[in-house]
mmCIF file with all atom_site columns, C-alpha atoms and ligand atoms in Angstrom:
data_model
loop_
_atom_site.group_PDB
_atom_site.id
_atom_site.type_symbol
_atom_site.label_atom_id
_atom_site.label_alt_id
_atom_site.label_comp_id
_atom_site.label_asym_id
_atom_site.label_entity_id
_atom_site.label_seq_id
_atom_site.pdbx_PDB_ins_code
_atom_site.Cartn_x
_atom_site.Cartn_y
_atom_site.Cartn_z
_atom_site.occupancy
_atom_site.B_iso_or_equiv
_atom_site.pdbx_formal_charge
_atom_site.auth_seq_id
_atom_site.auth_comp_id
_atom_site.auth_asym_id
_atom_site.auth_atom_id
_atom_site.pdbx_PDB_model_num
ATOM   1   C  CA  . MET A 1 1   ? -27.002 -18.845 -64.815  1.00 92.00 ? 1   MET A CA  1
ATOM   2   C  CA  . ILE A 1 2   ? -24.813 -17.258 -67.468  1.00 97.00 ? 2   ILE A CA  1
ATOM   3   C  CA  . VAL A 1 3   ? -22.646 -14.397 -66.245  1.00 98.00 ? 3   VAL A CA  1
ATOM   4   C  CA  . THR A 1 4   ? -20.164 -12.091 -67.985  1.00 98.00 ? 4   THR A CA  1
ATOM   5   C  CA  . VAL A 1 5   ? -17.024 -11.127 -66.088  1.00 98.00 ? 5   VAL A CA  1
ATOM   6   C  CA  . ASN A 1 6   ? -14.997 -8.160  -67.324  1.00 98.00 ? 6   ASN A CA  1
ATOM   7   C  CA  . ARG A 1 7   ? -11.451 -7.008  -66.812  1.00 98.00 ? 7   ARG A CA  1
ATOM   8   C  CA  . LYS A 1 8   ? -10.079 -3.658  -67.987  1.00 98.00 ? 8   LYS A CA  1
ATOM   9   C  CA  . GLY A 1 9   ? -6.648  -3.192  -69.508  1.00 98.00 ? 9   GLY A CA  1
ATOM   10  C  CA  . HIS A 1 10  ? -4.717  -0.304  -70.964  1.00 98.00 ? 10  HIS A CA  1
ATOM   11  C  CA  . PHE A 1 11  ? -1.849  0.380   -73.322  1.00 98.00 ? 11  PHE A CA  1
ATOM   12  C  CA  . ASN A 1 12  ? -0.372  3.366   -75.100  1.00 98.00 ? 12  ASN A CA  1
ATOM   13  C  CA  . ALA A 1 13  ? 0.728   2.719   -78.651  1.00 98.00 ? 13  ALA A CA  1
ATOM   14  C  CA  . ALA A 1 14  ? 1.611   4.492   -81.880  1.00 97.00 ? 14  ALA A CA  1
ATOM   15  C  CA  . HIS A 1 15  ? 0.232   3.693   -85.288  1.00 97.00 ? 15  HIS A CA  1
ATOM   16  C  CA  . ARG A 1 16  ? -0.281  4.929   -88.791  1.00 96.00 ? 16  ARG A CA  1
ATOM   17  C  CA  . LEU A 1 17  ? -3.221  3.990   -91.020  1.00 96.00 ? 17  LEU A CA  1
ATOM   18  C  CA  . TYR A 1 18  ? -2.551  3.856   -94.750  1.00 94.00 ? 18  TYR A CA  1
ATOM   19  C  CA  . ASN A 1 19  ? -3.010  1.832   -97.875  1.00 94.00 ? 19  ASN A CA  1
ATOM   20  C  CA  . ASN A 1 20  ? 0.163   1.413   -99.934  1.00 90.00 ? 20  ASN A CA  1
ATOM   21  C  CA  . GLU A 1 21  ? -1.837  1.241   -103.154 1.00 93.00 ? 21  GLU A CA  1
ATOM   22  C  CA  . TRP A 1 22  ? -3.252  4.735   -102.654 1.00 95.00 ? 22  TRP A CA  1
ATOM   23  C  CA  . SER A 1 23  ? -1.750  8.196   -103.100 1.00 94.00 ? 23  SER A CA  1
ATOM   24  C  CA  . GLY A 1 24  ? -0.848  10.345  -100.108 1.00 91.00 ? 24  GLY A CA  1
ATOM   25  C  CA  . ASP A 1 25  ? -3.893  12.519  -100.787 1.00 93.00 ? 25  ASP A CA  1
ATOM   26  C  CA  . ARG A 1 26  ? -6.275  9.597   -100.856 1.00 95.00 ? 26  ARG A CA  1
ATOM   27  C  CA  . ASN A 1 27  ? -4.780  8.193   -97.634  1.00 94.00 ? 27  ASN A CA  1
ATOM   28  C  CA  . GLN A 1 28  ? -5.244  11.611  -96.072  1.00 93.00 ? 28  GLN A CA  1
ATOM   29  C  CA  . ASP A 1 29  ? -8.870  11.725  -97.236  1.00 95.00 ? 29  ASP A CA  1
ATOM   30  C  CA  . VAL A 1 30  ? -9.719  8.274   -95.886  1.00 96.00 ? 30  VAL A CA  1
ATOM   31  C  CA  . PHE A 1 31  ? -7.638  8.110   -92.710  1.00 95.00 ? 31  PHE A CA  1
ATOM   32  C  CA  . GLY A 1 32  ? -7.279  11.787  -91.767  1.00 92.00 ? 32  GLY A CA  1
ATOM   33  C  CA  . LYS A 1 33  ? -4.871  12.440  -88.903  1.00 89.00 ? 33  LYS A CA  1
ATOM   34  C  CA  . CYS A 1 34  ? -4.277  8.709   -88.541  1.00 91.00 ? 34  CYS A CA  1
ATOM   35  C  CA  . ALA A 1 35  ? -2.457  8.762   -91.937  1.00 93.00 ? 35  ALA A CA  1
ATOM   36  C  CA  . ASN A 1 36  ? 0.335   10.970  -90.540  1.00 90.00 ? 36  ASN A CA  1
ATOM   37  C  CA  . PRO A 1 37  ? 3.535   9.406   -91.984  1.00 90.00 ? 37  PRO A CA  1
ATOM   38  C  CA  . HIS A 1 38  ? 5.365   10.195  -88.743  1.00 93.00 ? 38  HIS A CA  1
ATOM   39  C  CA  . PHE A 1 39  ? 2.943   8.100   -86.660  1.00 94.00 ? 39  PHE A CA  1
ATOM   40  C  CA  . HIS A 1 40  ? 0.946   9.257   -83.631  1.00 94.00 ? 40  HIS A CA  1
ATOM   41  C  CA  . GLY A 1 41  ? -0.261  7.707   -80.405  1.00 95.00 ? 41  GLY A CA  1
ATOM   42  C  CA  . HIS A 1 42  ? -3.474  6.635   -78.751  1.00 97.00 ? 42  HIS A CA  1
ATOM   43  C  CA  . ASN A 1 43  ? -4.297  5.710   -75.168  1.00 98.00 ? 43  ASN A CA  1
ATOM   44  C  CA  . TYR A 1 44  ? -6.097  2.451   -75.796  1.00 98.00 ? 44  TYR A CA  1
ATOM   45  C  CA  . GLU A 1 45  ? -8.546  1.217   -73.188  1.00 98.00 ? 45  GLU A CA  1
ATOM   46  C  CA  . LEU A 1 46  ? -9.438  -2.435  -73.327  1.00 98.00 ? 46  LEU A CA  1
ATOM   47  C  CA  . ILE A 1 47  ? -12.257 -4.452  -71.797  1.00 98.00 ? 47  ILE A CA  1
ATOM   48  C  CA  . VAL A 1 48  ? -11.963 -8.229  -71.956  1.00 98.00 ? 48  VAL A CA  1
ATOM   49  C  CA  . SER A 1 49  ? -15.309 -9.927  -71.298  1.00 98.00 ? 49  SER A CA  1
ATOM   50  C  CA  . VAL A 1 50  ? -15.690 -13.626 -70.595  1.00 98.00 ? 50  VAL A CA  1
ATOM   51  C  CA  . THR A 1 51  ? -19.144 -15.204 -70.518  1.00 98.00 ? 51  THR A CA  1
ATOM   52  C  CA  . GLY A 1 52  ? -20.185 -18.588 -69.210  1.00 98.00 ? 52  GLY A CA  1
ATOM   53  C  CA  . GLY A 1 53  ? -21.724 -20.551 -66.408  1.00 98.00 ? 53  GLY A CA  1
ATOM   54  C  CA  . ILE A 1 54  ? -20.703 -20.176 -62.782  1.00 97.00 ? 54  ILE A CA  1
ATOM   55  C  CA  . ASN A 1 55  ? -18.423 -22.984 -61.642  1.00 95.00 ? 55  ASN A CA  1
ATOM   56  C  CA  . PRO A 1 56  ? -20.209 -24.400 -58.578  1.00 95.00 ? 56  PRO A CA  1
ATOM   57  C  CA  . ARG A 1 57  ? -16.941 -25.293 -56.869  1.00 95.00 ? 57  ARG A CA  1
ATOM   58  C  CA  . THR A 1 58  ? -15.424 -21.796 -57.041  1.00 96.00 ? 58  THR A CA  1
ATOM   59  C  CA  . GLY A 1 59  ? -18.397 -19.510 -57.661  1.00 97.00 ? 59  GLY A CA  1
ATOM   60  C  CA  . PHE A 1 60  ? -16.373 -18.047 -60.558  1.00 97.00 ? 60  PHE A CA  1
ATOM   61  C  CA  . VAL A 1 61  ? -16.984 -17.904 -64.296  1.00 98.00 ? 61  VAL A CA  1
ATOM   62  C  CA  . MET A 1 62  ? -13.219 -17.539 -64.568  1.00 97.00 ? 62  MET A CA  1
ATOM   63  C  CA  . ASP A 1 63  ? -10.489 -16.748 -62.089  1.00 96.00 ? 63  ASP A CA  1
ATOM   64  C  CA  . MET A 1 64  ? -9.996  -12.967 -62.476  1.00 97.00 ? 64  MET A CA  1
ATOM   65  C  CA  . LYS A 1 65  ? -6.364  -13.261 -61.384  1.00 97.00 ? 65  LYS A CA  1
ATOM   66  C  CA  . LEU A 1 66  ? -5.752  -15.541 -64.363  1.00 97.00 ? 66  LEU A CA  1
ATOM   67  C  CA  . LEU A 1 67  ? -7.545  -13.092 -66.680  1.00 97.00 ? 67  LEU A CA  1
ATOM   68  C  CA  . LYS A 1 68  ? -5.565  -10.166 -65.270  1.00 98.00 ? 68  LYS A CA  1
ATOM   69  C  CA  . ASP A 1 69  ? -2.270  -11.998 -65.793  1.00 98.00 ? 69  ASP A CA  1
ATOM   70  C  CA  . LEU A 1 70  ? -3.236  -13.034 -69.338  1.00 98.00 ? 70  LEU A CA  1
ATOM   71  C  CA  . ILE A 1 71  ? -4.086  -9.448  -70.336  1.00 98.00 ? 71  ILE A CA  1
ATOM   72  C  CA  . LYS A 1 72  ? -0.831  -8.185  -68.890  1.00 98.00 ? 72  LYS A CA  1
ATOM   73  C  CA  . GLU A 1 73  ? 1.373   -10.871 -70.416  1.00 98.00 ? 73  GLU A CA  1
ATOM   74  C  CA  . LYS A 1 74  ? -0.261  -11.300 -73.837  1.00 98.00 ? 74  LYS A CA  1
ATOM   75  C  CA  . ILE A 1 75  ? -1.476  -7.774  -74.575  1.00 98.00 ? 75  ILE A CA  1
ATOM   76  C  CA  . GLU A 1 76  ? -0.124  -5.007  -72.352  1.00 98.00 ? 76  GLU A CA  1
ATOM   77  C  CA  . ASP A 1 77  ? 3.469   -6.257  -72.227  1.00 98.00 ? 77  ASP A CA  1
ATOM   78  C  CA  . GLU A 1 78  ? 3.371   -6.792  -76.018  1.00 98.00 ? 78  GLU A CA  1
ATOM   79  C  CA  . PHE A 1 79  ? 1.694   -3.557  -77.135  1.00 98.00 ? 79  PHE A CA  1
ATOM   80  C  CA  . ASP A 1 80  ? 2.420   -0.895  -74.508  1.00 98.00 ? 80  ASP A CA  1
ATOM   81  C  CA  . HIS A 1 81  ? 4.692   1.906   -75.740  1.00 98.00 ? 81  HIS A CA  1
ATOM   82  C  CA  . LYS A 1 82  ? 5.155   0.170   -79.075  1.00 98.00 ? 82  LYS A CA  1
ATOM   83  C  CA  . ASN A 1 83  ? 4.780   1.283   -82.651  1.00 98.00 ? 83  ASN A CA  1
ATOM   84  C  CA  . LEU A 1 84  ? 2.125   -1.178  -83.804  1.00 98.00 ? 84  LEU A CA  1
ATOM   85  C  CA  . ASN A 1 85  ? 2.980   -0.948  -87.530  1.00 97.00 ? 85  ASN A CA  1
ATOM   86  C  CA  . VAL A 1 86  ? 6.696   -1.476  -87.000  1.00 96.00 ? 86  VAL A CA  1
ATOM   87  C  CA  . GLN A 1 87  ? 7.023   -3.641  -83.887  1.00 97.00 ? 87  GLN A CA  1
ATOM   88  C  CA  . ILE A 1 88  ? 4.016   -5.964  -83.885  1.00 97.00 ? 88  ILE A CA  1
ATOM   89  C  CA  . PRO A 1 89  ? 4.323   -8.670  -86.564  1.00 97.00 ? 89  PRO A CA  1
ATOM   90  C  CA  . GLU A 1 90  ? 0.533   -8.993  -87.040  1.00 97.00 ? 90  GLU A CA  1
ATOM   91  C  CA  . PHE A 1 91  ? 0.415   -5.401  -88.347  1.00 97.00 ? 91  PHE A CA  1
ATOM   92  C  CA  . LYS A 1 92  ? 3.246   -5.654  -90.875  1.00 94.00 ? 92  LYS A CA  1
ATOM   93  C  CA  . GLU A 1 93  ? 0.614   -6.119  -93.591  1.00 92.00 ? 93  GLU A CA  1
ATOM   94  C  CA  . LEU A 1 94  ? -2.577  -5.317  -91.659  1.00 95.00 ? 94  LEU A CA  1
ATOM   95  C  CA  . ASN A 1 95  ? -3.774  -1.772  -90.999  1.00 96.00 ? 95  ASN A CA  1
ATOM   96  C  CA  . PRO A 1 96  ? -3.776  -1.238  -87.191  1.00 97.00 ? 96  PRO A CA  1
ATOM   97  C  CA  . THR A 1 97  ? -7.310  0.123   -86.996  1.00 97.00 ? 97  THR A CA  1
ATOM   98  C  CA  . SER A 1 98  ? -9.294  -0.410  -83.798  1.00 97.00 ? 98  SER A CA  1
ATOM   99  C  CA  . GLU A 1 99  ? -11.212 -3.109  -85.655  1.00 98.00 ? 99  GLU A CA  1
ATOM   100 C  CA  . ASN A 1 100 ? -8.074  -5.037  -86.593  1.00 98.00 ? 100 ASN A CA  1
ATOM   101 C  CA  . ILE A 1 101 ? -6.417  -4.503  -83.201  1.00 98.00 ? 101 ILE A CA  1
ATOM   102 C  CA  . SER A 1 102 ? -9.484  -5.974  -81.461  1.00 98.00 ? 102 SER A CA  1
ATOM   103 C  CA  . VAL A 1 103 ? -9.328  -9.054  -83.726  1.00 98.00 ? 103 VAL A CA  1
ATOM   104 C  CA  . VAL A 1 104 ? -5.602  -9.501  -83.033  1.00 98.00 ? 104 VAL A CA  1
ATOM   105 C  CA  . ILE A 1 105 ? -6.215  -9.204  -79.277  1.00 98.00 ? 105 ILE A CA  1
ATOM   106 C  CA  . TRP A 1 106 ? -9.048  -11.752 -79.451  1.00 98.00 ? 106 TRP A CA  1
ATOM   107 C  CA  . ASN A 1 107 ? -6.794  -14.165 -81.369  1.00 98.00 ? 107 ASN A CA  1
ATOM   108 C  CA  . LYS A 1 108 ? -3.982  -13.766 -78.839  1.00 98.00 ? 108 LYS A CA  1
ATOM   109 C  CA  . LEU A 1 109 ? -6.248  -14.423 -75.832  1.00 98.00 ? 109 LEU A CA  1
ATOM   110 C  CA  . ARG A 1 110 ? -8.592  -17.082 -77.214  1.00 98.00 ? 110 ARG A CA  1
ATOM   111 C  CA  . PRO A 1 111 ? -6.189  -20.055 -76.871  1.00 98.00 ? 111 PRO A CA  1
ATOM   112 C  CA  . HIS A 1 112 ? -5.715  -19.247 -73.176  1.00 98.00 ? 112 HIS A CA  1
ATOM   113 C  CA  . ILE A 1 113 ? -9.390  -19.011 -72.183  1.00 97.00 ? 113 ILE A CA  1
ATOM   114 C  CA  . PRO A 1 114 ? -11.323 -22.247 -71.521  1.00 95.00 ? 114 PRO A CA  1
ATOM   115 C  CA  . GLU A 1 115 ? -13.149 -23.290 -74.712  1.00 95.00 ? 115 GLU A CA  1
ATOM   116 C  CA  . LYS A 1 116 ? -16.591 -23.390 -73.101  1.00 96.00 ? 116 LYS A CA  1
ATOM   117 C  CA  . LEU A 1 117 ? -16.382 -19.665 -72.249  1.00 98.00 ? 117 LEU A CA  1
ATOM   118 C  CA  . GLN A 1 118 ? -17.220 -16.925 -74.764  1.00 98.00 ? 118 GLN A CA  1
ATOM   119 C  CA  . LEU A 1 119 ? -14.692 -14.141 -75.293  1.00 98.00 ? 119 LEU A CA  1
ATOM   120 C  CA  . GLU A 1 120 ? -15.502 -10.564 -76.281  1.00 98.00 ? 120 GLU A CA  1
ATOM   121 C  CA  . ILE A 1 121 ? -13.083 -7.673  -76.796  1.00 98.00 ? 121 ILE A CA  1
ATOM   122 C  CA  . THR A 1 122 ? -14.089 -4.027  -76.415  1.00 98.00 ? 122 THR A CA  1
ATOM   123 C  CA  . LEU A 1 123 ? -11.407 -1.582  -77.476  1.00 98.00 ? 123 LEU A CA  1
ATOM   124 C  CA  . PHE A 1 124 ? -11.558 2.185   -77.004  1.00 98.00 ? 124 PHE A CA  1
ATOM   125 C  CA  . GLU A 1 125 ? -9.255  4.176   -79.276  1.00 96.00 ? 125 GLU A CA  1
ATOM   126 C  CA  . THR A 1 126 ? -10.603 7.418   -77.856  1.00 95.00 ? 126 THR A CA  1
ATOM   127 C  CA  . ALA A 1 127 ? -13.098 8.112   -75.096  1.00 96.00 ? 127 ALA A CA  1
ATOM   128 C  CA  . ARG A 1 128 ? -15.840 8.219   -77.729  1.00 96.00 ? 128 ARG A CA  1
ATOM   129 C  CA  . ASN A 1 129 ? -14.743 5.708   -80.373  1.00 96.00 ? 129 ASN A CA  1
ATOM   130 C  CA  . PHE A 1 130 ? -14.792 2.031   -79.521  1.00 98.00 ? 130 PHE A CA  1
ATOM   131 C  CA  . VAL A 1 131 ? -15.246 -1.318  -81.229  1.00 98.00 ? 131 VAL A CA  1
ATOM   132 C  CA  . ILE A 1 132 ? -16.423 -4.736  -80.087  1.00 98.00 ? 132 ILE A CA  1
ATOM   133 C  CA  . TYR A 1 133 ? -15.265 -8.093  -81.483  1.00 98.00 ? 133 TYR A CA  1
ATOM   134 C  CA  . ARG A 1 134 ? -16.850 -11.405 -80.501  1.00 98.00 ? 134 ARG A CA  1
ATOM   135 C  CA  . GLY A 1 135 ? -14.883 -13.786 -82.678  1.00 97.00 ? 135 GLY A CA  1
ATOM   136 C  CA  . GLU A 1 136 ? -17.485 -14.084 -85.424  1.00 95.00 ? 136 GLU A CA  1
HETATM 137 NI NI1 . NI  B 2 .   ? -4.906  7.034   -84.996  1.00 83.75 ? 1   NI  B NI1 1
#
């Protein structure tokens, strides 16, 4: 029996999307409001999903307390109320789109999740826009 367990997380963060090689107008065309040079914030909603077999000794796929603590320590404490472009080293050269943020989150959590379990990140930038990254 393969089961997916999910834990929600949340952080508020500021970002700006832009490409240094493009003019201000082109950045505005491609990234819209997210190109605002003065930054702006999003209320990011996160779902961390872990898939695997049920451990017969515990009845768990993974201890949810451990997952909760990992999300808090590795993601929420790092990203909440931060300017992603300025304060998070991974985004010094990488545009902090939802796509790239989900990859960075996956990379931060993966070493702490047992290897035999699959990890999937779902990240909502708005209530209607969300991305999924499965490490592929
Ligand atoms: Ni934005």
